[in-house]
Amino acid sequence: MNPAPASLSAMEAIPAAAGDPSPAPPSDGLRIRGVSYGYPQRRGAVPAVDDVSFEVPRGGMGVLVGPSGCGKSTLLRLVAGLLEPDAGDIEVGGVNPARLRAERRAGFAFQDPGLLSWRTVRRNIELPFDLAGLPRDRAWTDHLLEITGLADWADRRPRELSGGMRQRVALARALATRPDVLLLDEPFGALDEITRSDLNLELLRILTDTATTCLLVTHSVDEAVLLADVVVVLGRRPCAVHAVHEVPTPRAGRREVRDTADFADRCRAVRAALEAGR
Amino acid sequence: MTMMGAHAGDATEAVPVPRTPSRASGASTVAGDGSATADRVRRLARSDDADRGGRSLRPTGGPAVVTRVAVTTAAIVALPVIWAALAATGWLGPGFVGPAETVRTLHEQWSMIWFNASPTLSATLTGVLILLAITAVGMVVVAVIPALAAALGGLSVVLGSLPLIAVTPALALVVTRGAQLVTIVTVLSGLVPVAAMLVAAAGAATRGREDLGALYATPRLRWWRHVGFWHTVPVLDLGLRAMLPACFVGAIVAEWSGATGTRGLGQVMVNALFSYQPALLWAALLLAAGAALGLFGLAALIMMPLRRRIR
């Protein structure tokens, strides 16, 4: 058995805020305060999110972990403005999700990349411009193709790509409109361990390059600790924040930290919080 | 420590597992338990294959395509062979005319048959054009108001339950008999595939793709133009292939049941039946089958560029 890790102090467990009603100054990043949501049904709403509060700093990465079906994806959809919370408020850079959506300032990548088979890689990345009725930004698309390593595949169709490449296209598409917040719903869930690991590091690099605030849903604790600046541990449905862990490791050192005891200890702590929240 | 305990202890040791479990060596030790299980599964799969005549699934590709084409061709060739064999036995009486006599009659009476078939084909094509316009408008309407798909579903059930052979005489009471009435019945017979197409088209896109539209606050029509329409192409393809032959059959049924008193392939069939000219009846039937197949091919050809694009 390992001794109690001194490095655990580096990862601070912050008690979950319980819907503090006092006004707070506008946040640069993502701020969720006292958000609740229930899916409307004939016999009343089915609660999915209950009084959730946490913050992710501007340009930071928040990772949601929790049991299956606890409402993580619902929370992402609330941030994207695809659903409207019953209570509480959400802000990204001081802007609410409805305005964020109207101004096309949110990017979303789903578990299924959902690429359009009749479009080339480039045209798939440019889809948000077409949907938003905006002129295509060829230079930005070229840049996205470059940073996702797809420049040589720009004129290929999705069927010619591997699973990992398709996910990179989905990621680039989510970044097409230069969003303030990037929402990723288990984007690497269906990939093998090695591809997933490579894409994790690539994602960190891309987010650093684009200075985008990100909220990611994952079932992998290792992935959460590797990527996150803030790990938000959610309890059973309806999801409520069970614990929030800050991971202060600088992004530049994430690749090296994966095989250290410190990383293992952090994973263990998140796993313990997950277990306690079930 | 008992022997059992020793074994249990051994089992927990980290024993290197061979990278490729060898079936020949029969690696079924405690350490290789996983590979032994895998071996068992493989053996079971092999015995399962043997139960099915030893054939297992093969990857799709070139040979699979060749096989498919060969099987289809064989099936098409088999039909006239079976037809000729049945006619040769004489079991079904003199009314069952073989393919050779049918083709000869078709050749000998081609000018008369074609004179009658051309208005049938003309009514079919007019009906198809009307239905294509209905499909195009319907798709846009359903894209903008998806709730209408349910209404179309109900409508298609009602239309599908109408026996055209009974509807035609009823319509003849209100519409003058002739090409106009044949076209109306043709359109009615093609409406069911069209309605089914529209219903399927309304639900063709996945939620994730609809979410993309919602995320970028996309108007429904624009979303449909860039995403929704392309999802409907497989449905459109199948629907058109079903619609064209259905229209042709509808036109023949209309003529058969009195929509026109002068010309038409259906009219030829009725006359051949009641004047006992089985060879002429079979010739008309052969032409109808050929035309329906041709229309099916035409629909496939029209849709080919779109089908290729979404592949």
mmCIF file of N, CA and C in Angstrom, chain B residues 117-167:
data_model
loop_
_atom_site.group_PDB
_atom_site.id
_atom_site.type_symbol
_atom_site.label_atom_id
_atom_site.label_comp_id
_atom_site.label_asym_id
_atom_site.label_seq_id
_atom_site.Cartn_x
_atom_site.Cartn_y
_atom_site.Cartn_z
ATOM 1 N N ALA B 117 -50.175 0.660 -75.567
ATOM 2 C CA ALA B 117 -49.310 0.849 -74.391
ATOM 3 C C ALA B 117 -48.861 2.296 -74.239
ATOM 4 N N SER B 118 -48.754 3.007 -75.372
ATOM 5 C CA SER B 118 -48.220 4.372 -75.277
ATOM 6 C C SER B 118 -49.084 5.301 -74.414
ATOM 7 N N PRO B 119 -50.442 5.280 -74.507
ATOM 8 C CA PRO B 119 -51.190 6.152 -73.581
ATOM 9 C C PRO B 119 -51.049 5.720 -72.116
ATOM 10 N N THR B 120 -50.845 4.412 -71.903
ATOM 11 C CA THR B 120 -50.642 3.941 -70.515
ATOM 12 C C THR B 120 -49.341 4.516 -69.968
ATOM 13 N N LEU B 121 -48.294 4.435 -70.789
ATOM 14 C CA LEU B 121 -46.993 4.978 -70.359
ATOM 15 C C LEU B 121 -47.069 6.492 -70.187
ATOM 16 N N SER B 122 -47.799 7.128 -71.095
ATOM 17 C CA SER B 122 -47.942 8.583 -71.032
ATOM 18 C C SER B 122 -48.654 8.987 -69.725
ATOM 19 N N ALA B 123 -49.740 8.264 -69.402
ATOM 20 C CA ALA B 123 -50.456 8.561 -68.143
ATOM 21 C C ALA B 123 -49.552 8.305 -66.943
ATOM 22 N N THR B 124 -48.755 7.247 -67.053
ATOM 23 C CA THR B 124 -47.831 6.921 -65.947
ATOM 24 C C THR B 124 -46.841 8.062 -65.737
ATOM 25 N N LEU B 125 -46.238 8.509 -66.838
ATOM 26 C CA LEU B 125 -45.220 9.561 -66.711
ATOM 27 C C LEU B 125 -45.836 10.872 -66.216
ATOM 28 N N THR B 126 -47.061 11.172 -66.695
ATOM 29 C CA THR B 126 -47.740 12.384 -66.201
ATOM 30 C C THR B 126 -47.985 12.254 -64.691
ATOM 31 N N GLY B 127 -48.469 11.071 -64.289
ATOM 32 C CA GLY B 127 -48.714 10.823 -62.863
ATOM 33 C C GLY B 127 -47.448 10.941 -62.049
ATOM 34 N N VAL B 128 -46.355 10.399 -62.601
ATOM 35 C CA VAL B 128 -45.068 10.448 -61.885
ATOM 36 C C VAL B 128 -44.611 11.899 -61.715
ATOM 37 N N LEU B 129 -44.761 12.697 -62.774
ATOM 38 C CA LEU B 129 -44.357 14.112 -62.681
ATOM 39 C C LEU B 129 -45.176 14.831 -61.605
ATOM 40 N N ILE B 130 -46.486 14.562 -61.602
ATOM 41 C CA ILE B 130 -47.345 15.192 -60.577
ATOM 42 C C ILE B 130 -46.882 14.746 -59.183
ATOM 43 N N LEU B 131 -46.596 13.450 -59.055
ATOM 44 C CA LEU B 131 -46.170 12.932 -57.744
ATOM 45 C C LEU B 131 -44.812 13.484 -57.328
ATOM 46 N N LEU B 132 -43.923 13.690 -58.310
ATOM 47 C CA LEU B 132 -42.621 14.282 -57.967
ATOM 48 C C LEU B 132 -42.798 15.694 -57.436
ATOM 49 N N ALA B 133 -43.726 16.432 -58.066
ATOM 50 C CA ALA B 133 -44.011 17.797 -57.585
ATOM 51 C C ALA B 133 -44.595 17.727 -56.175
ATOM 52 N N ILE B 134 -45.523 16.775 -55.957
ATOM 53 C CA ILE B 134 -46.121 16.617 -54.615
ATOM 54 C C ILE B 134 -45.018 16.263 -53.607
ATOM 55 N N THR B 135 -44.098 15.377 -54.022
ATOM 56 C CA THR B 135 -43.008 14.962 -53.121
ATOM 57 C C THR B 135 -42.134 16.157 -52.750
ATOM 58 N N ALA B 136 -41.757 16.939 -53.777
ATOM 59 C CA ALA B 136 -40.863 18.083 -53.528
ATOM 60 C C ALA B 136 -41.516 19.081 -52.571
ATOM 61 N N VAL B 137 -42.775 19.425 -52.866
ATOM 62 C CA VAL B 137 -43.479 20.387 -52.000
ATOM 63 C C VAL B 137 -43.667 19.769 -50.609
ATOM 64 N N GLY B 138 -44.072 18.492 -50.597
ATOM 65 C CA GLY B 138 -44.319 17.804 -49.319
ATOM 66 C C GLY B 138 -43.084 17.764 -48.451
ATOM 67 N N MET B 139 -41.930 17.523 -49.074
ATOM 68 C CA MET B 139 -40.686 17.432 -48.287
ATOM 69 C C MET B 139 -40.361 18.763 -47.628
ATOM 70 N N VAL B 140 -40.539 19.827 -48.376
ATOM 71 C CA VAL B 140 -40.256 21.155 -47.809
ATOM 72 C C VAL B 140 -41.249 21.454 -46.683
ATOM 73 N N VAL B 141 -42.526 21.146 -46.913
ATOM 74 C CA VAL B 141 -43.546 21.428 -45.898
ATOM 75 C C VAL B 141 -43.276 20.618 -44.629
ATOM 76 N N VAL B 142 -42.950 19.331 -44.818
ATOM 77 C CA VAL B 142 -42.684 18.481 -43.645
ATOM 78 C C VAL B 142 -41.400 18.935 -42.935
ATOM 79 N N ALA B 143 -40.434 19.437 -43.721
ATOM 80 C CA ALA B 143 -39.199 19.931 -43.097
ATOM 81 C C ALA B 143 -39.484 21.143 -42.223
ATOM 82 N N VAL B 144 -40.399 21.996 -42.685
ATOM 83 C CA VAL B 144 -40.712 23.214 -41.919
ATOM 84 C C VAL B 144 -41.679 22.888 -40.772
ATOM 85 N N ILE B 145 -42.649 22.021 -41.038
ATOM 86 C CA ILE B 145 -43.624 21.645 -39.993
ATOM 87 C C ILE B 145 -43.575 20.123 -39.813
ATOM 88 N N PRO B 146 -42.625 19.618 -39.017
ATOM 89 C CA PRO B 146 -42.469 18.156 -38.892
ATOM 90 C C PRO B 146 -43.716 17.460 -38.348
ATOM 91 N N ALA B 147 -44.540 18.201 -37.599
ATOM 92 C CA ALA B 147 -45.739 17.580 -37.012
ATOM 93 C C ALA B 147 -46.679 17.039 -38.091
ATOM 94 N N LEU B 148 -46.564 17.585 -39.307
ATOM 95 C CA LEU B 148 -47.440 17.132 -40.394
ATOM 96 C C LEU B 148 -47.152 15.693 -40.819
ATOM 97 N N ALA B 149 -45.970 15.199 -40.465
ATOM 98 C CA ALA B 149 -45.605 13.834 -40.865
ATOM 99 C C ALA B 149 -46.613 12.825 -40.330
ATOM 100 N N ALA B 150 -47.103 13.055 -39.116
ATOM 101 C CA ALA B 150 -48.073 12.130 -38.518
ATOM 102 C C ALA B 150 -49.355 12.110 -39.338
ATOM 103 N N ALA B 151 -49.793 13.302 -39.769
ATOM 104 C CA ALA B 151 -51.008 13.388 -40.587
ATOM 105 C C ALA B 151 -50.822 12.639 -41.903
ATOM 106 N N LEU B 152 -49.628 12.797 -42.493
ATOM 107 C CA LEU B 152 -49.337 12.106 -43.753
ATOM 108 C C LEU B 152 -49.337 10.592 -43.567
ATOM 109 N N GLY B 153 -48.827 10.168 -42.412
ATOM 110 C CA GLY B 153 -48.819 8.734 -42.107
ATOM 111 C C GLY B 153 -50.237 8.188 -42.114
ATOM 112 N N GLY B 154 -51.147 8.911 -41.438
ATOM 113 C CA GLY B 154 -52.552 8.490 -41.392
ATOM 114 C C GLY B 154 -53.166 8.480 -42.782
ATOM 115 N N LEU B 155 -52.844 9.516 -43.547
ATOM 116 C CA LEU B 155 -53.385 9.634 -44.911
ATOM 117 C C LEU B 155 -52.931 8.460 -45.776
ATOM 118 N N SER B 156 -51.646 8.084 -45.612
ATOM 119 C CA SER B 156 -51.129 6.990 -46.437
ATOM 120 C C SER B 156 -51.814 5.675 -46.087
ATOM 121 N N VAL B 157 -52.158 5.491 -44.798
ATOM 122 C CA VAL B 157 -52.865 4.264 -44.396
ATOM 123 C C VAL B 157 -54.240 4.228 -45.059
ATOM 124 N N VAL B 158 -54.950 5.369 -45.027
ATOM 125 C CA VAL B 158 -56.288 5.431 -45.631
ATOM 126 C C VAL B 158 -56.213 5.178 -47.134
ATOM 127 N N LEU B 159 -55.247 5.876 -47.792
ATOM 128 C CA LEU B 159 -55.105 5.712 -49.247
ATOM 129 C C LEU B 159 -54.728 4.280 -49.614
ATOM 130 N N GLY B 160 -53.848 3.705 -48.778
ATOM 131 C CA GLY B 160 -53.405 2.333 -49.051
ATOM 132 C C GLY B 160 -54.525 1.334 -48.935
ATOM 133 N N SER B 161 -55.522 1.663 -48.130
ATOM 134 C CA SER B 161 -56.628 0.713 -47.922
ATOM 135 C C SER B 161 -57.686 0.819 -49.022
ATOM 136 N N LEU B 162 -57.576 1.849 -49.892
ATOM 137 C CA LEU B 162 -58.573 2.013 -50.959
ATOM 138 C C LEU B 162 -58.289 1.055 -52.117
ATOM 139 N N PRO B 163 -59.245 0.188 -52.479
ATOM 140 C CA PRO B 163 -59.011 -0.675 -53.636
ATOM 141 C C PRO B 163 -59.219 0.120 -54.930
ATOM 142 N N LEU B 164 -58.114 0.285 -55.672
ATOM 143 C CA LEU B 164 -58.183 1.118 -56.887
ATOM 144 C C LEU B 164 -59.224 0.603 -57.872
ATOM 145 N N ILE B 165 -59.366 -0.723 -57.899
ATOM 146 C CA ILE B 165 -60.290 -1.319 -58.860
ATOM 147 C C ILE B 165 -61.736 -0.903 -58.569
ATOM 148 N N ALA B 166 -61.991 -0.554 -57.302
ATOM 149 C CA ALA B 166 -63.348 -0.097 -56.943
ATOM 150 C C ALA B 166 -63.444 1.429 -57.020
ATOM 151 N N VAL B 167 -62.299 2.085 -56.781
ATOM 152 C CA VAL B 167 -62.301 3.554 -56.786
ATOM 153 C C VAL B 167 -62.511 4.090 -58.204
#
